[in-house]
Amino acid sequence: MSKEIIICENLNKTFETSRGSVPVIDNVSLTVLKNELLVLFGPGQCGKSTMINCMAGLEPATGGSVLVGGQKVVKPGPDRGVVYQRMALFPWLTVMGNVEYGPKVRGVPKKERRERAQHYIELVGLKGFENSYPNQLSGGMQQRVGIARAYCNEPDVLFMDEPFGHLDAQTRYLMQEDLMKIWEKEKRTIVFVTNNIEEAIYLADRIVVMTNCPTTIKKEYEIRLPRPRNYVDTEFLKLREEISAVVDKAL
Amino acid sequence: MKKKKDYIWILSILSIVIFAGIWWFCCDVLKLTNSSTLPGPATVVNTFIKKLSSSAPDGATLPAHIFSSLKISLGGWALGVIIGTPLGIFMAWYKKVDLFVRPIFDLLRPIPGLAWIPLMIILFGIGITPKIATVFLSAFVPCVLNSYTGIRQTKDVHLWVGQTFGADDTQMLVHIAIPTALPMIMTGVRVALGAAWTCIVAAEMLASTKGLGYMIQQARGIYRPDIIICGMIAIGAIGAVFSGILSLIENAIVKGVRRDG
Ligand SMILES: Nc1ncnc2c1ncn2[C@@H]1O[C@H](COP(=O)(O)OP(=O)(O)O)[C@@H](O)[C@H]1O
Ligand SMILES: [Mg+2]
């Protein structure tokens, strides 16, 4: 159970731009355990997406290394799925087309991938919307499709980069609750990025607080509250206050 | 809601009726112009019907002229689409193709289709070949430009999704970039058809023995404005039908993308 699946060792990332070097990640060492829900929590523009991109292999690290499942990450791969903030669905494909895309690329036969996609579409609560196009769905439903799409490729780890960041508060609560249900039904390793403290405490097994850019780990919290968590529980509020005091203000 | 929409349609018909009405009123009632200078709508309709079966005075019936123009313009257009669209796609996707083709393309692009005609006539005479070549060139340019721009609009995040699912370069082109570009590609195809149609008529005015442009040019020589107007109506109507058909095809192909934004 407590097997390490992601290991970042002295991870560094500096972007070379026309206006000089921009260091964004400063010596981050981090391990994520199998089936753990780890939240990267930090202010806006601190380098959270860059962390995700380095772990997913979309950006090369400029120092240190990332291991996923024992393999050094050098490029993106189907063992690592990503759910993005928004607009990442293929608008020309239906919900079914989007969700079955990963297995399709890998050559899974049609019947099998359809069944699998159907399973995940139902898991995220979108039964009946298989043939809808993304622009016919609400923002929350689109994010559900994004989650189903990432799940359907059956990766070892799922990265979620502020997936609920642009949703209204009401929908956001609902999505958090449903993500918990999904994760409880189908346990996966999830690295979830957010700059919302409530969301972090509601979801996390462990919260890693990141500093402002160039980002590094400021502090870690194991969250042992029983699930489903209650946003106004005294323990919850206490943690919220404690972590809020630690995190940097956004620049 | 449905009722209201039906009703709105009448406005479009009304505009044509009013236009014809004003035309009729000025020519046939007020007699503002000499009828041999600008005939009224009744004369034109009359000529139109006659010209459907009569080959006087220019040697062919209206349908024969139309058929001749259509054949050449559709032929040249199809060539332009078949060659131009893939070229634009490859230029946008493969940097080397871009570097290789771009200098020539940038030189050719500003030359209007019609400016090719004199050279084409010297090269190929006044048969069908110079016209197909000219139409091809004017259809080719918008196809290249639109497919190029369309492919370039591919979103990074979509490519990342492809990459994380393990798609290779070709799969990303086929599964992601081309679907992204499809609306733009279809617009290019439509613009190209308009350009092809405009070009053929102009080409026929300069060098031809048949076709709508030729018919109009002949009619001018013998002072028959009624035939000229018939020709113009045919050109306008066919152009509009083309545009309509392609819009229908476009709507059928381009799914999930709201065209009005
Ligand atoms: N490709 C890039 N080139 C240069 N700078 C970048 C690039 N990507 C991100 N950055 C910089 O890195 C910093 C962190 O960005 P990001 O990882 O998106 O932050 P977050 O996701 O925490 O909001 C920002 O200041 C941004 O300007
Ligand atoms: Mg971000």
Short mmCIF file of N, CA and C in Angstrom, two decimals, chain B residues 73-74 77 81 139 142 188-198 239 242-243 246:
data_model
loop_
_atom_site.label_atom_id
_atom_site.label_comp_id
_atom_site.label_asym_id
_atom_site.label_seq_id
_atom_site.Cartn_x
_atom_site.Cartn_y
_atom_site.Cartn_z
N SER B 73 -14.34 25.90 -64.34
CA SER B 73 -14.11 26.46 -63.01
C SER B 73 -14.10 25.36 -61.95
N LEU B 74 -15.01 24.38 -62.08
CA LEU B 74 -15.01 23.30 -61.09
C LEU B 74 -13.75 22.44 -61.20
N TRP B 77 -10.92 24.46 -59.75
CA TRP B 77 -11.13 24.56 -58.30
C TRP B 77 -10.75 23.25 -57.61
N VAL B 81 -8.02 22.71 -54.71
CA VAL B 81 -8.31 22.16 -53.38
C VAL B 81 -7.43 20.95 -53.10
N ALA B 139 -7.67 29.43 -57.13
CA ALA B 139 -8.31 28.61 -56.09
C ALA B 139 -7.26 28.07 -55.11
N PRO B 142 -6.08 30.55 -51.74
CA PRO B 142 -6.86 30.53 -50.48
C PRO B 142 -6.86 29.17 -49.79
N GLY B 188 -11.64 28.00 -46.59
CA GLY B 188 -10.73 28.13 -47.72
C GLY B 188 -11.33 27.53 -48.99
N VAL B 189 -11.94 26.35 -48.84
CA VAL B 189 -12.55 25.67 -49.97
C VAL B 189 -13.68 26.53 -50.56
N ARG B 190 -14.43 27.17 -49.66
CA ARG B 190 -15.54 28.01 -50.10
C ARG B 190 -15.02 29.29 -50.78
N VAL B 191 -14.05 29.92 -50.16
CA VAL B 191 -13.46 31.12 -50.76
C VAL B 191 -12.86 30.78 -52.13
N ALA B 192 -12.23 29.61 -52.21
CA ALA B 192 -11.60 29.19 -53.46
C ALA B 192 -12.63 29.02 -54.56
N LEU B 193 -13.79 28.48 -54.19
CA LEU B 193 -14.83 28.29 -55.21
C LEU B 193 -15.31 29.65 -55.72
N GLY B 194 -15.47 30.59 -54.83
CA GLY B 194 -15.85 31.94 -55.24
C GLY B 194 -14.80 32.53 -56.17
N ALA B 195 -13.55 32.35 -55.78
CA ALA B 195 -12.45 32.90 -56.59
C ALA B 195 -12.42 32.22 -57.96
N ALA B 196 -12.63 30.90 -57.97
CA ALA B 196 -12.60 30.15 -59.23
C ALA B 196 -13.70 30.64 -60.17
N TRP B 197 -14.85 30.88 -59.60
CA TRP B 197 -16.00 31.29 -60.40
C TRP B 197 -15.81 32.70 -60.95
N THR B 198 -15.30 33.59 -60.13
CA THR B 198 -15.01 34.95 -60.58
C THR B 198 -13.96 34.92 -61.69
N GLY B 239 -23.20 31.41 -58.41
CA GLY B 239 -22.28 31.68 -57.30
C GLY B 239 -22.97 31.51 -55.96
N PHE B 242 -23.56 27.78 -55.26
CA PHE B 242 -22.29 27.19 -54.81
C PHE B 242 -22.08 27.42 -53.32
N SER B 243 -22.17 28.70 -52.99
CA SER B 243 -21.90 29.09 -51.62
C SER B 243 -22.84 28.37 -50.66
N LEU B 246 -21.94 24.60 -50.33
CA LEU B 246 -20.75 24.39 -49.50
C LEU B 246 -21.03 24.67 -48.03
#
